Amino acid sequence: MNVLIIDDDPFALTLLSQQLNELGVRGVQTCDSADMALNRLADPDERFDALFCDLNMPGMDGIEFLRHLARSDYCGGLVLISGEDQRILDTVGRLASARALKLWGALHKPFGLDALKAVLDSALTNSGETRASAQRALYPADALLQAIDDGQLVNHYQPKVEFATASVVGVETLVRWKHPADGLVFPDQFIGTAEAHGLIDRLTHAVLSRALCDAAHWNGLGQTMRVAVNVSMDNLVALDFPDEVARAAHIAGVPISQLVLEVTESQLMRDPLALLDIVARLRLKRIGLSIDDFGTGFSSLAQLRDIPFDELKLDRSFVHGAGTSTSMVAILRANLGMARQLGLRTVAEGVETRADWDCLRQLGCDIAQGYFIARPMPAERLPEWLDAWGIRRLELVS
């Protein structure tokens, strides 16, 4: 991995170079100004897999550098380093992500070897999926329709565990497209197509039916869990949707109370009255309702007031790395307190490290989900994983 460090402090350049070498990173080079770094990046003979950039530098500062970096179509990783206030670092991190830069993490000076290693480990863990997704183009509607009809959509499941006991309480269903030519295609490549071309109901029905069949199989093995399925706002416009969901659960032989529908409002609701009609009937049927990615998009306090959710799912942008951010901890504490007052179960999405786990557990969150526990897996692998988790969980609650 070729790395370029950009910092006006010679001592900081030397120290970080040594730390990266200790972690086995070779090909480390340095620049003492953002202007020099841009010149090197413009050289076609130079290629860097990652940049470590300080924010407060004379001349061109780190924020201005990010603006130029985004315009240069740089596609490697980016790690921000600074001694400034953590909230400034968090803000610049969000700015980098919004500019479509691949933010690997942010390190507050002074930082130790463990913090640097955690950033690199997380980046390398996620890079395979990121590269695979980036290499694929969006698929046309007719190809997606054919895939649904041919049964090419498959479900993977990511476990959810209680913070208090580390017991497995459920799974989230995550659809994949087993493409005959491109391999496993992730949903960000085809969900938008489904919503734009009126295929979301067909897709949701296929995912839901498969998830309920898998739940029935696990029930038969004595492994009863809540099964969450994502639904689009476009699903919540048909007044017979609650009846269709109940019918699917009946056919599969799964108690309907085992089912949770995770609702992400990625667009403004088109028919608020129909939505309230549908979600109220879903809850009457004892189907769980989770507000997904809370704190992002169009999710708001008004939704918690108007819609009978029984679960609040905290977005990973407020979870991963919370242990090192006082502002994130404050936001989490406020949201968790509000959820408790409203009687809502809370799920932290994006628990990727032991530090994330310890932080959310201490704050009193109910359920954890993320790579620290398990990556999404095919249905047939779940029983084996459950056996292995039975041993590991003892470490987390001891």
XYZ file of C-alpha atoms in Angstrom:
398
model
C 0.000 0.000 0.000
C 1.408 3.378 -1.049
C 0.650 6.101 1.493
C 1.153 9.869 1.355
C 1.206 11.868 4.606
C 0.465 15.603 4.387
C 1.420 17.685 7.426
C 3.437 20.885 7.949
C 4.932 19.551 11.209
C 8.186 17.608 10.548
C 7.888 15.728 13.847
C 4.329 14.616 13.010
C 5.493 13.397 9.585
C 8.310 11.356 11.128
C 6.161 9.904 13.920
C 3.296 8.813 11.669
C 5.736 7.317 9.162
C 7.280 5.233 11.936
C 3.874 4.140 13.240
C 2.754 3.007 9.780
C 6.011 1.087 9.331
C 5.462 -0.647 12.681
C 2.060 -1.787 11.366
C 3.679 -3.247 8.266
C 2.767 -0.445 5.837
C 5.543 0.154 3.322
C 5.809 2.795 0.608
C 5.137 5.693 2.994
C 5.945 9.143 1.563
C 5.487 12.628 3.007
C 4.620 16.193 1.980
C 4.844 19.298 4.153
C 2.171 21.261 2.268
C -1.160 20.661 0.542
C 0.068 22.375 -2.650
C 2.959 19.943 -2.925
C 0.588 17.017 -2.340
C -1.726 18.140 -5.172
C 1.256 18.394 -7.515
C 2.289 14.863 -6.667
C -1.221 13.545 -7.097
C -1.386 15.173 -10.538
C 1.728 13.257 -11.630
C 0.561 10.227 -13.694
C 3.565 8.240 -12.447
C 2.491 8.649 -8.820
C -0.245 6.460 -7.307
C -1.338 6.509 -3.676
C -3.751 4.083 -2.046
C -4.267 6.298 0.988
C -3.719 9.888 2.120
C -3.226 10.968 5.739
C -4.008 14.685 5.834
C -3.656 17.244 8.616
C -6.323 19.969 8.717
C -4.631 23.044 10.135
C -1.781 23.880 7.742
C -0.436 27.257 6.557
C -1.257 28.300 3.013
C -3.830 25.793 1.787
C -5.519 24.200 4.805
C -6.854 20.643 4.898
C -10.449 21.623 4.159
C -9.474 23.508 1.017
C -7.256 20.562 0.067
C -10.268 18.209 0.270
C -12.171 20.457 -2.143
C -9.372 20.225 -4.709
C -8.958 16.515 -3.989
C -12.599 15.810 -4.842
C -12.243 17.691 -8.140
C -9.183 15.614 -9.038
C -11.213 12.368 -8.965
C -8.906 10.833 -6.371
C -10.300 7.363 -5.604
C -8.033 6.122 -2.802
C -8.634 6.165 0.936
C -8.486 9.252 3.151
C -7.643 9.578 6.840
C -8.014 12.954 8.547
C -5.591 13.871 11.349
C -5.811 16.957 13.526
C -5.350 18.379 16.981
C -8.403 20.589 16.555
C -11.658 20.142 18.456
C -13.243 16.722 17.854
C -16.457 18.324 16.548
C -14.482 20.137 13.847
C -12.864 16.835 12.910
C -16.292 15.146 12.758
C -17.693 17.962 10.596
C -14.813 17.770 8.132
C -15.272 14.001 8.024
C -18.899 14.422 6.988
C -17.802 17.012 4.417
C -15.294 14.554 2.929
C -17.934 11.831 2.678
C -20.381 14.264 1.086
C -17.742 15.056 -1.543
C -17.670 11.308 -2.382
C -14.185 10.833 -0.930
C -13.505 7.422 0.648
C -13.091 8.441 4.253
C -11.325 5.680 6.160
C -11.434 7.493 9.468
C -10.342 10.485 11.522
C -7.619 10.559 14.170
C -7.363 13.191 16.879
C -3.783 14.175 17.744
C -2.031 12.800 19.659
C -3.073 9.244 18.793
C -1.463 5.935 19.578
C -0.672 2.852 17.542
C -3.908 1.093 18.545
C -6.081 3.913 17.189
C -4.140 3.950 13.911
C -4.391 0.167 13.607
C -8.163 0.286 14.188
C -8.594 2.739 11.293
C -6.500 0.618 8.934
C -8.202 -2.636 9.974
C -11.656 -1.167 9.398
C -10.645 0.254 6.013
C -9.131 -3.014 4.794
C -12.118 -5.019 6.055
C -14.579 -2.895 4.103
C -12.481 -2.370 0.974
C -13.454 -5.647 -0.703
C -17.167 -4.869 -0.701
C -16.516 -1.245 -1.688
C -14.419 -2.226 -4.699
C -16.881 -4.894 -5.795
C -19.793 -2.473 -5.595
C -17.914 0.312 -7.389
C -17.044 -1.957 -10.308
C -20.684 -2.678 -11.075
C -22.943 -0.407 -13.067
C -26.597 0.168 -12.252
C -28.810 -2.470 -13.846
C -31.798 -1.782 -16.125
C -35.361 -2.534 -15.035
C -35.918 -5.418 -17.470
C -32.818 -7.228 -16.153
C -34.011 -6.794 -12.564
C -37.506 -8.034 -13.425
C -36.012 -11.115 -15.050
C -33.863 -11.700 -11.973
C -36.932 -11.575 -9.694
C -38.846 -13.974 -11.935
C -35.893 -16.370 -12.200
C -35.288 -16.455 -8.446
C -31.851 -14.835 -8.646
C -32.472 -12.716 -5.532
C -31.056 -14.281 -2.365
C -31.254 -13.221 1.264
C -28.337 -12.771 3.611
C -28.920 -12.269 7.318
C -27.051 -10.144 9.857
C -27.549 -11.143 13.500
C -28.737 -8.808 16.256
C -27.790 -9.430 19.885
C -28.809 -7.960 23.233
C -26.210 -5.765 24.872
C -27.176 -6.948 28.353
C -26.806 -10.701 27.747
C -25.164 -10.928 24.281
C -27.988 -13.334 23.390
C -29.084 -13.461 19.749
C -32.572 -11.995 19.446
C -33.014 -11.507 15.707
C -31.607 -10.965 12.241
C -31.941 -8.307 9.574
C -32.692 -9.533 6.078
C -30.396 -8.060 3.421
C -31.162 -8.893 -0.189
C -28.453 -9.712 -2.731
C -28.686 -10.398 -6.447
C -26.852 -13.555 -7.471
C -26.061 -12.278 -10.954
C -25.067 -14.977 -13.479
C -22.225 -12.838 -14.860
C -21.298 -10.338 -12.124
C -21.560 -12.514 -9.037
C -23.092 -11.136 -5.847
C -24.576 -7.680 -6.478
C -25.384 -5.461 -3.504
C -28.765 -3.705 -3.152
C -27.442 -0.173 -3.702
C -27.075 -1.227 -7.345
C -30.716 -2.184 -7.910
C -33.089 -0.903 -5.183
C -33.233 2.524 -6.853
C -34.151 0.862 -10.140
C -36.920 -1.104 -8.420
C -38.379 2.036 -6.848
C -38.140 4.085 -10.048
C -39.775 1.457 -12.280
C -42.579 0.145 -10.081
C -40.857 -3.138 -9.185
C -40.462 -2.569 -5.466
C -43.597 -4.539 -4.526
C -42.421 -7.569 -6.519
C -38.968 -7.335 -4.981
C -40.272 -6.904 -1.414
C -42.635 -9.863 -1.805
C -39.762 -12.089 -2.984
C -37.523 -11.014 -0.089
C -40.290 -11.325 2.516
C -41.414 -14.766 1.348
C -37.864 -16.127 1.428
C -37.199 -14.613 4.862
C -40.346 -16.163 6.313
C -39.454 -19.583 4.891
C -36.002 -19.339 6.457
C -37.556 -18.250 9.767
C -39.841 -21.294 9.694
C -36.802 -23.517 9.162
C -34.921 -21.939 12.094
C -38.019 -22.275 14.283
C -38.018 -25.982 13.499
C -34.435 -26.183 14.739
C -35.417 -24.457 17.980
C -33.734 -21.194 16.998
C -36.593 -18.703 17.236
C -35.658 -15.101 16.404
C -37.297 -11.908 15.228
C -36.757 -11.467 11.495
C -36.526 -7.902 10.166
C -37.259 -7.070 6.532
C -36.668 -3.657 4.968
C -39.634 -2.037 3.255
C -39.714 1.044 1.063
C -42.105 3.937 1.498
C -43.403 2.822 -1.903
C -44.625 -0.394 -0.257
C -46.682 1.619 2.200
C -49.142 3.070 -0.299
C -51.234 -0.047 -1.007
C -54.011 -0.358 1.575
C -53.964 -4.175 1.347
C -50.251 -4.379 2.199
C -50.888 -5.432 5.861
C -53.140 -8.264 4.667
C -50.512 -9.435 2.162
C -47.853 -9.522 4.873
C -50.122 -11.434 7.258
C -51.008 -13.896 4.499
C -47.340 -14.536 3.699
C -46.586 -15.239 7.379
C -49.559 -17.619 7.598
C -48.438 -19.537 4.503
C -44.923 -19.887 5.923
C -46.265 -20.970 9.319
C -44.410 -18.226 11.193
C -46.028 -16.319 14.099
C -46.590 -12.830 12.792
C -45.173 -11.326 15.995
C -41.745 -12.625 14.877
C -41.734 -10.234 11.940
C -40.321 -6.695 12.049
C -40.612 -4.282 9.126
C -37.816 -1.707 8.970
C -38.985 1.511 7.342
C -36.460 3.938 5.866
C -37.975 7.141 4.570
C -35.637 7.904 1.684
C -38.223 10.154 0.116
C -41.087 12.314 1.316
C -44.327 10.395 1.820
C -46.768 10.893 -1.040
C -49.965 10.017 0.825
C -49.690 10.592 4.598
C -53.243 9.419 5.317
C -52.763 6.114 3.505
C -49.455 5.637 5.344
C -51.071 6.111 8.757
C -53.880 3.715 7.779
C -51.381 1.024 6.717
C -48.923 1.287 9.609
C -51.702 1.335 12.202
C -53.120 -1.903 10.725
C -49.655 -3.480 10.693
C -49.298 -2.807 14.409
C -52.815 -4.096 15.099
C -51.697 -7.362 13.538
C -48.719 -7.375 15.974
C -46.174 -6.822 13.218
C -43.153 -4.929 14.557
C -42.297 -1.552 13.045
C -38.778 -0.132 13.185
C -37.775 3.368 12.130
C -34.502 2.687 10.316
C -31.482 5.012 10.059
C -32.945 7.378 12.644
C -31.395 10.829 12.502
C -30.751 10.793 8.754
C -32.736 11.468 5.587
C -36.320 12.526 6.298
C -36.629 10.686 9.631
C -37.803 13.069 12.309
C -39.439 13.468 15.699
C -42.749 14.004 13.901
C -42.591 10.409 12.655
C -42.139 9.138 16.201
C -45.173 11.178 17.191
C -47.421 10.081 14.329
C -46.384 6.489 13.518
C -46.689 3.627 16.058
C -43.114 2.393 15.835
C -41.994 -0.010 18.538
C -38.299 0.091 17.626
C -35.822 2.887 16.937
C -32.733 1.986 14.935
C -29.788 4.337 15.372
C -27.894 5.021 12.158
C -24.319 3.746 12.024
C -23.026 7.310 11.494
C -23.924 7.959 15.168
C -22.645 4.594 16.406
C -19.265 3.656 14.971
C -16.546 5.582 16.760
C -18.916 7.021 19.356
C -16.521 6.154 22.152
C -14.068 8.803 20.931
C -16.598 11.565 20.214
C -18.258 13.524 23.006
C -20.803 15.020 20.601
C -21.845 11.571 19.322
C -22.182 10.296 22.874
C -24.385 13.279 23.742
C -26.625 12.624 20.722
C -26.842 8.911 21.512
C -27.642 9.542 25.171
C -30.434 11.953 24.208
C -31.951 9.596 21.614
C -31.740 6.574 23.891
C -33.348 8.509 26.717
C -36.159 9.653 24.420
C -36.675 6.100 23.161
C -36.966 4.782 26.714
C -39.540 7.450 27.550
C -41.538 6.388 24.473
C -41.224 2.694 25.275
C -39.225 1.928 22.116
C -36.703 -0.882 21.746
C -33.358 0.549 20.534
C -30.957 -0.994 18.017
C -27.450 0.318 17.345
C -26.464 -0.335 13.740
C -22.781 -0.240 12.784
C -21.177 -1.693 15.917
C -17.792 -2.504 14.411
C -15.347 -2.570 17.336
C -15.199 -3.582 20.987
C -15.050 0.137 21.811
C -18.376 0.664 19.995
C -19.883 -2.271 21.902
C -18.675 -1.044 25.301
C -19.844 2.522 24.653
C -23.386 1.600 23.549
C -23.749 -1.005 26.276
C -22.779 1.551 28.910
C -25.292 4.031 27.471
C -28.077 1.468 27.863
C -28.878 0.600 24.251
C -30.904 -2.601 23.919
C -29.614 -4.374 20.804
C -26.394 -4.370 18.757
C -25.870 -5.068 15.072
C -22.667 -4.746 13.060
C -19.431 -6.309 11.878
C -18.158 -6.698 15.469
C -20.863 -9.323 15.902
C -21.089 -10.777 12.399
C -21.206 -9.905 8.743
C -24.368 -10.721 6.783
C -24.400 -14.421 5.880
C -26.492 -16.893 3.840
C -29.306 -18.618 5.739
C -27.582 -21.993 5.773
C -24.575 -20.570 7.645
C -26.582 -19.084 10.507
C -26.977 -22.247 12.674
C -23.208 -22.839 12.596
C -22.550 -19.195 13.479
C -25.022 -19.417 16.380
C -23.055 -22.327 17.861
C -19.815 -20.346 17.634
C -21.437 -17.215 19.079
C -22.572 -19.178 22.139
C -18.912 -19.426 23.143
C -17.885 -15.878 22.226
C -20.808 -14.199 23.996
C -19.481 -15.254 27.384
C -16.503 -12.951 26.869
C -18.750 -9.937 26.234
C -20.898 -10.281 29.349
C -18.232 -11.432 31.802
